[in-house]
Amino acid sequence: MKRIENILRKLININTTNPHGNEMDGVKEILGFFPKGIDYKIVDHENNRGSLIIEIEGKSQKKIGFIGHIDTVPVPDESSWIHPPFEGIFKDGYIYGRGAADMKGGVTAMILTALYFIENHITPPNTLKFVFTADEESDGIGVQALRDKGLLKDLSSVFIAEPSDEEIGICEKGALWLKIHIKGKASHGSKPELGLNAIEKLYEYINRIKDSLDLKKNHYLLGESSCAITLINGGVKTNIIPENAVASIDIRTIPGFNHEEIIENAYKIGQKMERENKGIVVEIEVENNRLPLTIDEENDFIKNIVSVYKKLNYPVKFKGINFYTDASQIIPFHDIPFVILGPGEENMCHQRNERIKIESIERMIEFYISYINNC
Ligand SMILES: [Zn+2]
């Protein structure tokens, strides 16, 4: 218990809020928990940013991966927290701080799982690869660099140790962010017929996109897909018909949605509107494209997790994760079994007064070790 608390507090003490991230400070701190002579690799992303891989050789060459990110989201309102966000205060069984749940608690569980095998000189049945990444809360430069260097292609399965309420996360929503720019023609507000109103055309365009998506389709764990306008800009003055309008839309998709089709359709709608409204120009930019992911409950990897859960008397409950994780940068490229399963509450992510129960980390360490020993 004390050791979990100490490690987590030290990780929270290091400010790895992203932007800037400074994950290299976290990498050094994590390495400091390990004895000399371990097998590790640091990947430098420059500007004090880096990711870390620690490998423990097993009896077989099969490699089980554990992935956790080192960065956290920022703290916009430090003074409104009940405990200072970088102190890692312990109270009533919880540790408070930025990243406690998302996901320095999961990182602590990974570190202590690795140390269990190293310190007890136990050779695990399979090789273990503990991957600590930079920049998950932004563009994912950490996991992308590791993937592009081929450092993840030897994994045969992967645990994403994000806070899942200790439930077994077998799917996650995809995200597709589109930026739409409509250029029309300005005219005097009293003569709208002489102009091409970019804001009104943008509004129409977004409604057409929404209508083209089957947002009522339901997934048994993830619910429905969504399409939200999250940024909008246009016009210069009340009495001028606007020439330019720009908006970003955030589309979140359940498994079964084909992002390529949505993108193709977005271009088609743009072209159709250009034909219908001579003179307007529709430009579309894909700002983020993360595919929805899912794994079958009957997949052997998931079945093994369930059997270890039962052995430990943990309640078995499947979960869908609404946000995307580092898995979205791995699974579409290396088709391996995955699960999102880690300590802490999903609802605590990015919240003020973020906290995690020490017991939750303890249970997850016990689970990871049992899984490794039994599979
Ligand atoms: Zn996270």
Tab-separated table of C-alpha atoms and ligand atoms in Angstrom:
chain	number	residue	atom	x	y	z
A	1	MET	CA	0.000	0.000	0.000
A	2	LYS	CA	2.682	2.481	1.083
A	3	ARG	CA	4.787	1.710	-1.959
A	4	ILE	CA	1.906	2.329	-4.361
A	5	GLU	CA	1.289	5.625	-2.607
A	6	ASN	CA	4.946	6.674	-2.787
A	7	ILE	CA	5.383	5.878	-6.462
A	8	LEU	CA	2.120	7.532	-7.478
A	9	ARG	CA	2.894	10.638	-5.435
A	10	LYS	CA	6.312	11.004	-7.067
A	11	LEU	CA	4.736	10.706	-10.509
A	12	ILE	CA	2.099	13.329	-9.658
A	13	ASN	CA	4.847	15.642	-8.309
A	14	ILE	CA	6.329	15.766	-11.802
A	15	ASN	CA	4.344	18.172	-13.924
A	16	THR	CA	3.718	16.465	-17.268
A	17	THR	CA	0.750	18.574	-18.310
A	18	ASN	CA	0.382	18.683	-22.062
A	19	PRO	CA	1.056	21.105	-23.836
A	20	HIS	CA	4.733	20.902	-23.238
A	21	GLY	CA	4.375	17.494	-21.636
A	22	ASN	CA	8.000	17.322	-20.473
A	23	GLU	CA	7.504	13.557	-20.422
A	24	MET	CA	11.275	12.989	-20.379
A	25	ASP	CA	11.204	14.034	-16.692
A	26	GLY	CA	8.599	11.300	-16.160
A	27	VAL	CA	10.725	8.782	-18.094
A	28	LYS	CA	13.702	9.476	-15.794
A	29	GLU	CA	11.520	9.212	-12.700
A	30	ILE	CA	10.061	5.879	-13.833
A	31	LEU	CA	13.543	4.476	-14.570
A	32	GLY	CA	14.590	5.561	-11.085
A	33	PHE	CA	12.154	3.032	-9.568
A	34	PHE	CA	13.957	0.170	-11.332
A	35	PRO	CA	17.227	-1.525	-10.417
A	36	LYS	CA	20.252	-1.126	-12.704
A	37	GLY	CA	20.728	-3.635	-15.481
A	38	ILE	CA	17.163	-3.872	-16.740
A	39	ASP	CA	16.430	-4.011	-20.443
A	40	TYR	CA	15.055	-0.627	-21.504
A	41	LYS	CA	14.905	1.786	-24.392
A	42	ILE	CA	14.217	5.508	-24.385
A	43	VAL	CA	12.844	7.087	-27.535
A	44	ASP	CA	13.587	10.802	-27.636
A	45	HIS	CA	10.955	13.057	-29.231
A	46	GLU	CA	13.091	16.189	-28.536
A	47	ASN	CA	12.197	19.239	-26.400
A	48	ASN	CA	12.315	17.191	-23.193
A	49	ARG	CA	9.737	14.780	-24.539
A	50	GLY	CA	10.253	11.043	-24.626
A	51	SER	CA	8.743	7.581	-24.345
A	52	LEU	CA	10.112	4.520	-22.582
A	53	ILE	CA	9.969	0.763	-23.110
A	54	ILE	CA	10.978	-1.742	-20.429
A	55	GLU	CA	11.176	-5.370	-21.479
A	56	ILE	CA	11.271	-8.456	-19.266
A	57	GLU	CA	12.246	-11.616	-21.069
A	58	GLY	CA	9.913	-14.561	-20.558
A	59	LYS	CA	10.084	-18.274	-21.224
A	60	SER	CA	8.323	-17.799	-24.544
A	61	GLN	CA	8.879	-15.214	-27.240
A	62	LYS	CA	5.214	-14.235	-27.199
A	63	LYS	CA	5.030	-10.622	-26.016
A	64	ILE	CA	2.328	-9.124	-23.838
A	65	GLY	CA	2.243	-5.343	-23.968
A	66	PHE	CA	1.108	-2.891	-21.329
A	67	ILE	CA	0.660	0.696	-22.432
A	68	GLY	CA	0.318	3.806	-20.304
A	69	HIS	CA	0.766	7.474	-21.077
A	70	ILE	CA	2.946	9.779	-19.007
A	71	ASP	CA	1.355	13.116	-19.940
A	72	THR	CA	-1.774	14.618	-18.421
A	73	VAL	CA	-4.238	17.322	-19.389
A	74	PRO	CA	-3.523	20.829	-18.007
A	75	VAL	CA	-4.880	22.349	-14.792
A	76	PRO	CA	-6.672	25.556	-15.806
A	77	ASP	CA	-7.944	26.463	-12.340
A	78	GLU	CA	-5.360	25.307	-9.790
A	79	SER	CA	-6.756	27.414	-6.918
A	80	SER	CA	-10.193	25.792	-7.156
A	81	TRP	CA	-8.845	22.324	-6.246
A	82	ILE	CA	-9.415	21.102	-2.697
A	83	HIS	CA	-5.821	19.781	-2.637
A	84	PRO	CA	-2.937	21.223	-4.693
A	85	PRO	CA	-2.939	19.222	-7.964
A	86	PHE	CA	0.772	18.380	-8.017
A	87	GLU	CA	1.240	17.317	-4.406
A	88	GLY	CA	-0.387	13.905	-4.444
A	89	ILE	CA	-2.212	14.313	-1.140
A	90	PHE	CA	-3.459	11.072	0.447
A	91	LYS	CA	-6.863	11.229	2.145
A	92	ASP	CA	-9.430	8.561	3.077
A	93	GLY	CA	-7.871	5.926	0.831
A	94	TYR	CA	-7.558	8.225	-2.182
A	95	ILE	CA	-4.628	10.033	-3.752
A	96	TYR	CA	-5.528	13.402	-5.237
A	97	GLY	CA	-3.753	15.094	-8.093
A	98	ARG	CA	-3.646	15.806	-11.802
A	99	GLY	CA	-3.189	12.486	-13.555
A	100	ALA	CA	-4.078	10.398	-10.483
A	101	ALA	CA	-6.711	8.533	-12.510
A	102	ASP	CA	-5.671	9.482	-16.069
A	103	MET	CA	-3.358	7.760	-15.842
A	104	LYS	CA	-0.475	7.870	-13.410
A	105	GLY	CA	-2.406	5.336	-11.318
A	106	GLY	CA	-2.292	2.925	-14.275
A	107	VAL	CA	1.392	3.743	-14.820
A	108	THR	CA	2.028	2.944	-11.129
A	109	ALA	CA	0.276	-0.407	-11.585
A	110	MET	CA	2.469	-1.149	-14.613
A	111	ILE	CA	5.669	-0.228	-12.729
A	112	LEU	CA	4.811	-2.417	-9.754
A	113	THR	CA	3.764	-5.313	-11.976
A	114	ALA	CA	7.140	-5.141	-13.718
A	115	LEU	CA	9.002	-4.818	-10.399
A	116	TYR	CA	7.237	-7.901	-9.036
A	117	PHE	CA	8.929	-10.071	-11.670
A	118	ILE	CA	12.274	-8.257	-11.557
A	119	GLU	CA	12.701	-8.099	-7.776
A	120	ASN	CA	11.507	-11.667	-7.166
A	121	HIS	CA	13.676	-12.985	-10.022
A	122	ILE	CA	10.654	-14.652	-11.610
A	123	THR	CA	10.826	-15.364	-15.323
A	124	PRO	CA	7.306	-14.776	-16.671
A	125	PRO	CA	5.788	-17.383	-19.029
A	126	ASN	CA	5.700	-14.774	-21.825
A	127	THR	CA	7.916	-11.796	-22.531
A	128	LEU	CA	6.524	-8.536	-21.116
A	129	LYS	CA	6.807	-5.151	-22.717
A	130	PHE	CA	5.905	-2.113	-20.611
A	131	VAL	CA	5.416	0.933	-22.809
A	132	PHE	CA	5.223	4.441	-21.324
A	133	THR	CA	4.202	6.988	-23.939
A	134	ALA	CA	4.342	10.749	-24.424
A	135	ASP	CA	1.636	13.009	-25.830
A	136	GLU	CA	-1.423	10.761	-25.581
A	137	GLU	CA	-3.520	13.767	-24.555
A	138	SER	CA	-2.713	15.543	-27.806
A	139	ASP	CA	-1.583	14.173	-31.168
A	140	GLY	CA	-0.052	10.940	-29.892
A	141	ILE	CA	3.508	11.609	-31.103
A	142	GLY	CA	4.809	9.075	-28.557
A	143	VAL	CA	2.884	6.012	-29.635
A	144	GLN	CA	3.207	7.004	-33.304
A	145	ALA	CA	7.005	7.242	-33.060
A	146	LEU	CA	7.221	3.850	-31.340
A	147	ARG	CA	4.944	2.309	-33.944
A	148	ASP	CA	6.791	3.889	-36.877
A	149	LYS	CA	10.115	2.609	-35.516
A	150	GLY	CA	8.604	-0.897	-35.474
A	151	LEU	CA	8.873	-1.136	-31.684
A	152	LEU	CA	5.280	-2.305	-31.228
A	153	LYS	CA	4.951	-4.782	-34.056
A	154	ASP	CA	6.260	-7.694	-31.981
A	155	LEU	CA	3.374	-7.442	-29.484
A	156	SER	CA	0.972	-10.381	-29.506
A	157	SER	CA	-1.616	-8.678	-27.306
A	158	VAL	CA	-1.903	-5.397	-25.475
A	159	PHE	CA	-3.390	-3.994	-22.289
A	160	ILE	CA	-4.230	-0.277	-22.291
A	161	ALA	CA	-4.047	0.548	-18.578
A	162	GLU	CA	-6.419	3.560	-18.774
A	163	PRO	CA	-9.006	4.021	-15.997
A	164	SER	CA	-11.864	1.662	-16.872
A	165	ASP	CA	-13.539	1.391	-13.454
A	166	GLU	CA	-11.759	-1.995	-13.338
A	167	GLU	CA	-14.251	-3.156	-15.964
A	168	ILE	CA	-13.160	-4.977	-19.092
A	169	GLY	CA	-13.071	-2.438	-21.934
A	170	ILE	CA	-13.634	-4.287	-25.201
A	171	CYS	CA	-14.485	-1.405	-27.505
A	172	GLU	CA	-13.827	2.280	-27.940
A	173	LYS	CA	-15.471	4.970	-30.030
A	174	GLY	CA	-13.720	6.414	-33.040
A	175	ALA	CA	-13.238	10.127	-33.629
A	176	LEU	CA	-13.318	11.985	-36.911
A	177	TRP	CA	-12.721	15.734	-36.810
A	178	LEU	CA	-13.547	17.715	-39.929
A	179	LYS	CA	-12.841	21.377	-40.547
A	180	ILE	CA	-15.081	22.958	-43.156
A	181	HIS	CA	-14.391	26.285	-44.809
A	182	ILE	CA	-17.026	27.870	-47.007
A	183	LYS	CA	-16.202	30.826	-49.171
A	184	GLY	CA	-19.176	32.736	-50.522
A	185	LYS	CA	-19.595	36.310	-51.686
A	186	ALA	CA	-20.078	39.437	-49.619
A	187	SER	CA	-22.812	41.948	-50.287
A	188	HIS	CA	-24.673	44.663	-48.449
A	189	GLY	CA	-27.011	43.340	-45.737
A	190	SER	CA	-29.920	45.035	-47.495
A	191	LYS	CA	-29.160	43.133	-50.713
A	192	PRO	CA	-28.542	39.534	-49.679
A	193	GLU	CA	-29.590	38.316	-53.120
A	194	LEU	CA	-26.372	39.809	-54.528
A	195	GLY	CA	-24.140	37.807	-52.212
A	196	LEU	CA	-23.574	34.173	-51.250
A	197	ASN	CA	-24.039	33.806	-47.500
A	198	ALA	CA	-21.180	31.595	-46.268
A	199	ILE	CA	-22.619	31.136	-42.764
A	200	GLU	CA	-25.992	29.973	-44.036
A	201	LYS	CA	-24.331	27.623	-46.515
A	202	LEU	CA	-22.098	26.265	-43.773
A	203	TYR	CA	-25.144	25.616	-41.628
A	204	GLU	CA	-26.803	23.800	-44.496
A	205	TYR	CA	-23.648	21.797	-45.176
A	206	ILE	CA	-23.393	20.606	-41.558
A	207	ASN	CA	-27.047	19.614	-41.508
A	208	ARG	CA	-26.525	17.578	-44.664
A	209	ILE	CA	-23.552	15.793	-43.079
A	210	LYS	CA	-25.603	15.072	-39.954
A	211	ASP	CA	-28.488	13.733	-42.037
A	212	SER	CA	-26.110	11.437	-43.913
A	213	LEU	CA	-24.903	9.761	-40.717
A	214	ASP	CA	-26.919	7.022	-39.084
A	215	LEU	CA	-26.759	8.553	-35.609
A	216	LYS	CA	-29.607	6.448	-34.254
A	217	LYS	CA	-27.769	3.150	-34.698
A	218	ASN	CA	-27.102	1.731	-31.251
A	219	HIS	CA	-24.141	-0.252	-29.903
A	220	TYR	CA	-24.841	-2.388	-26.838
A	221	LEU	CA	-21.938	-0.909	-24.863
A	222	LEU	CA	-21.215	2.410	-26.543
A	223	GLY	CA	-24.679	3.733	-27.336
A	224	GLU	CA	-25.031	5.988	-30.377
A	225	SER	CA	-22.606	7.896	-32.582
A	226	SER	CA	-22.631	11.678	-32.432
A	227	CYS	CA	-21.806	14.717	-34.516
A	228	ALA	CA	-21.203	17.998	-32.716
A	229	ILE	CA	-20.257	21.449	-33.998
A	230	THR	CA	-17.420	22.454	-31.676
A	231	LEU	CA	-15.851	25.520	-33.313
A	232	ILE	CA	-17.398	28.150	-35.523
A	233	ASN	CA	-16.224	31.381	-37.015
A	234	GLY	CA	-17.593	33.689	-39.684
A	235	GLY	CA	-18.876	37.066	-40.683
A	236	VAL	CA	-17.542	40.550	-39.982
A	237	LYS	CA	-20.486	42.842	-39.374
A	238	THR	CA	-24.256	42.635	-38.897
A	239	ASN	CA	-25.019	44.456	-42.134
A	240	ILE	CA	-22.641	42.501	-44.373
A	241	ILE	CA	-23.545	39.178	-45.948
A	242	PRO	CA	-20.616	37.015	-44.820
A	243	GLU	CA	-18.070	35.879	-47.347
A	244	ASN	CA	-16.299	33.337	-45.127
A	245	ALA	CA	-17.357	30.792	-42.527
A	246	VAL	CA	-15.353	28.035	-40.874
A	247	ALA	CA	-16.486	25.308	-38.509
A	248	SER	CA	-15.045	22.174	-36.953
A	249	ILE	CA	-17.208	19.179	-36.291
A	250	ASP	CA	-16.395	16.337	-33.934
A	251	ILE	CA	-17.899	13.056	-35.113
A	252	ARG	CA	-17.703	10.139	-32.663
A	253	THR	CA	-18.420	6.742	-34.138
A	254	ILE	CA	-19.404	3.335	-32.881
A	255	PRO	CA	-17.863	0.195	-34.436
A	256	GLY	CA	-19.280	-0.489	-37.868
A	257	PHE	CA	-18.912	3.111	-39.100
A	258	ASN	CA	-16.552	3.454	-42.025
A	259	HIS	CA	-14.526	6.666	-41.724
A	260	GLU	CA	-13.318	6.541	-45.325
A	261	GLU	CA	-16.943	6.509	-46.475
A	262	ILE	CA	-17.837	9.439	-44.213
A	263	ILE	CA	-14.891	11.455	-45.545
A	264	GLU	CA	-15.741	10.607	-49.145
A	265	ASN	CA	-19.327	11.603	-48.513
A	266	ALA	CA	-18.237	14.884	-46.900
A	267	TYR	CA	-16.383	15.768	-50.129
A	268	LYS	CA	-19.352	14.709	-52.258
A	269	ILE	CA	-21.764	16.911	-50.289
A	270	GLY	CA	-19.315	19.800	-50.721
A	271	GLN	CA	-19.128	19.258	-54.494
A	272	LYS	CA	-22.909	19.001	-54.734
A	273	MET	CA	-23.342	22.274	-52.885
A	274	GLU	CA	-20.790	23.956	-55.142
A	275	ARG	CA	-22.812	22.817	-58.158
A	276	GLU	CA	-26.074	24.006	-56.621
A	277	ASN	CA	-24.697	27.399	-55.573
A	278	LYS	CA	-22.549	28.764	-58.366
A	279	GLY	CA	-19.671	30.705	-56.868
A	280	ILE	CA	-19.257	29.094	-53.451
A	281	VAL	CA	-16.142	27.107	-52.563
A	282	VAL	CA	-16.234	24.303	-49.994
A	283	GLU	CA	-12.931	23.161	-48.492
A	284	ILE	CA	-12.692	20.203	-46.159
A	285	GLU	CA	-9.790	19.215	-43.959
A	286	VAL	CA	-9.520	16.021	-41.886
A	287	GLU	CA	-8.021	17.123	-38.567
A	288	ASN	CA	-8.122	13.823	-36.689
A	289	ASN	CA	-9.056	10.325	-37.731
A	290	ARG	CA	-9.171	7.564	-35.105
A	291	LEU	CA	-11.087	4.454	-36.007
A	292	PRO	CA	-13.600	2.832	-33.647
A	293	LEU	CA	-12.253	-0.397	-32.183
A	294	THR	CA	-13.873	-3.550	-30.946
A	295	ILE	CA	-12.902	-7.042	-29.865
A	296	ASP	CA	-15.263	-9.974	-29.452
A	297	GLU	CA	-16.200	-11.123	-25.936
A	298	GLU	CA	-15.453	-14.638	-27.195
A	299	ASN	CA	-11.896	-13.834	-28.301
A	300	ASP	CA	-9.452	-16.117	-26.424
A	301	PHE	CA	-7.562	-13.127	-25.027
A	302	ILE	CA	-10.756	-11.724	-23.475
A	303	LYS	CA	-11.863	-15.171	-22.313
A	304	ASN	CA	-8.544	-15.572	-20.457
A	305	ILE	CA	-9.008	-12.198	-18.788
A	306	VAL	CA	-12.513	-13.217	-17.704
A	307	SER	CA	-11.259	-16.492	-16.248
A	308	VAL	CA	-8.544	-14.692	-14.249
A	309	TYR	CA	-11.154	-12.191	-13.051
A	310	LYS	CA	-13.323	-15.090	-11.865
A	311	LYS	CA	-10.374	-16.750	-10.132
A	312	LEU	CA	-9.739	-13.507	-8.243
A	313	ASN	CA	-13.445	-13.111	-7.468
A	314	TYR	CA	-13.580	-9.778	-9.302
A	315	PRO	CA	-16.969	-8.889	-10.817
A	316	VAL	CA	-16.959	-9.478	-14.578
A	317	LYS	CA	-18.431	-6.557	-16.469
A	318	PHE	CA	-17.749	-5.492	-20.029
A	319	LYS	CA	-17.396	-1.854	-20.887
A	320	GLY	CA	-17.282	0.460	-23.866
A	321	ILE	CA	-14.902	3.426	-23.687
A	322	ASN	CA	-16.247	6.658	-25.133
A	323	PHE	CA	-12.888	8.365	-25.654
A	324	TYR	CA	-10.062	7.147	-27.865
A	325	THR	CA	-6.843	5.782	-26.392
A	326	ASP	CA	-3.350	4.899	-27.657
A	327	ALA	CA	-5.026	1.711	-28.946
A	328	SER	CA	-6.412	3.750	-31.850
A	329	GLN	CA	-2.810	4.274	-33.029
A	330	ILE	CA	-1.894	0.611	-32.750
A	331	ILE	CA	-4.775	-1.739	-33.542
A	332	PRO	CA	-5.592	-0.433	-37.051
A	333	PHE	CA	-1.885	-0.990	-37.912
A	334	HIS	CA	-1.160	-4.204	-35.982
A	335	ASP	CA	-4.238	-6.352	-35.731
A	336	ILE	CA	-3.741	-7.837	-32.258
A	337	PRO	CA	-6.115	-8.534	-29.361
A	338	PHE	CA	-6.461	-5.557	-27.031
A	339	VAL	CA	-8.282	-4.539	-23.896
A	340	ILE	CA	-8.708	-1.241	-22.073
A	341	LEU	CA	-8.390	-2.236	-18.449
A	342	GLY	CA	-6.869	-0.258	-15.637
A	343	PRO	CA	-7.351	1.241	-12.181
A	344	GLY	CA	-9.433	4.309	-11.414
A	345	GLU	CA	-12.724	5.762	-12.494
A	346	GLU	CA	-13.360	6.821	-16.068
A	347	ASN	CA	-15.423	9.773	-14.766
A	348	MET	CA	-12.373	11.222	-13.010
A	349	CYS	CA	-10.526	11.854	-16.295
A	350	HIS	CA	-9.724	15.527	-16.918
A	351	GLN	CA	-11.729	16.567	-13.818
A	352	ARG	CA	-11.027	19.054	-11.074
A	353	ASN	CA	-10.059	17.239	-7.838
A	354	GLU	CA	-9.021	14.172	-9.842
A	355	ARG	CA	-8.337	11.235	-7.545
A	356	ILE	CA	-7.843	7.492	-7.445
A	357	LYS	CA	-8.415	4.866	-4.804
A	358	ILE	CA	-5.159	3.165	-3.798
A	359	GLU	CA	-7.069	-0.115	-3.450
A	360	SER	CA	-8.049	0.054	-7.101
A	361	ILE	CA	-4.382	0.167	-8.134
A	362	GLU	CA	-3.661	-2.692	-5.743
A	363	ARG	CA	-6.391	-4.860	-7.295
A	364	MET	CA	-5.175	-4.135	-10.821
A	365	ILE	CA	-1.582	-5.070	-9.943
A	366	GLU	CA	-2.856	-8.343	-8.548
A	367	PHE	CA	-4.851	-8.920	-11.718
A	368	TYR	CA	-1.974	-8.082	-14.107
A	369	ILE	CA	0.374	-10.427	-12.229
A	370	SER	CA	-2.204	-13.238	-12.149
A	371	TYR	CA	-2.946	-12.802	-15.828
A	372	ILE	CA	0.739	-12.927	-16.718
A	373	ASN	CA	1.281	-16.045	-14.615
A	374	ASN	CA	-1.789	-17.844	-15.950
A	375	CYS	CA	-1.599	-17.148	-19.652
B	1	ZN	ZN	-5.695	8.729	-20.491
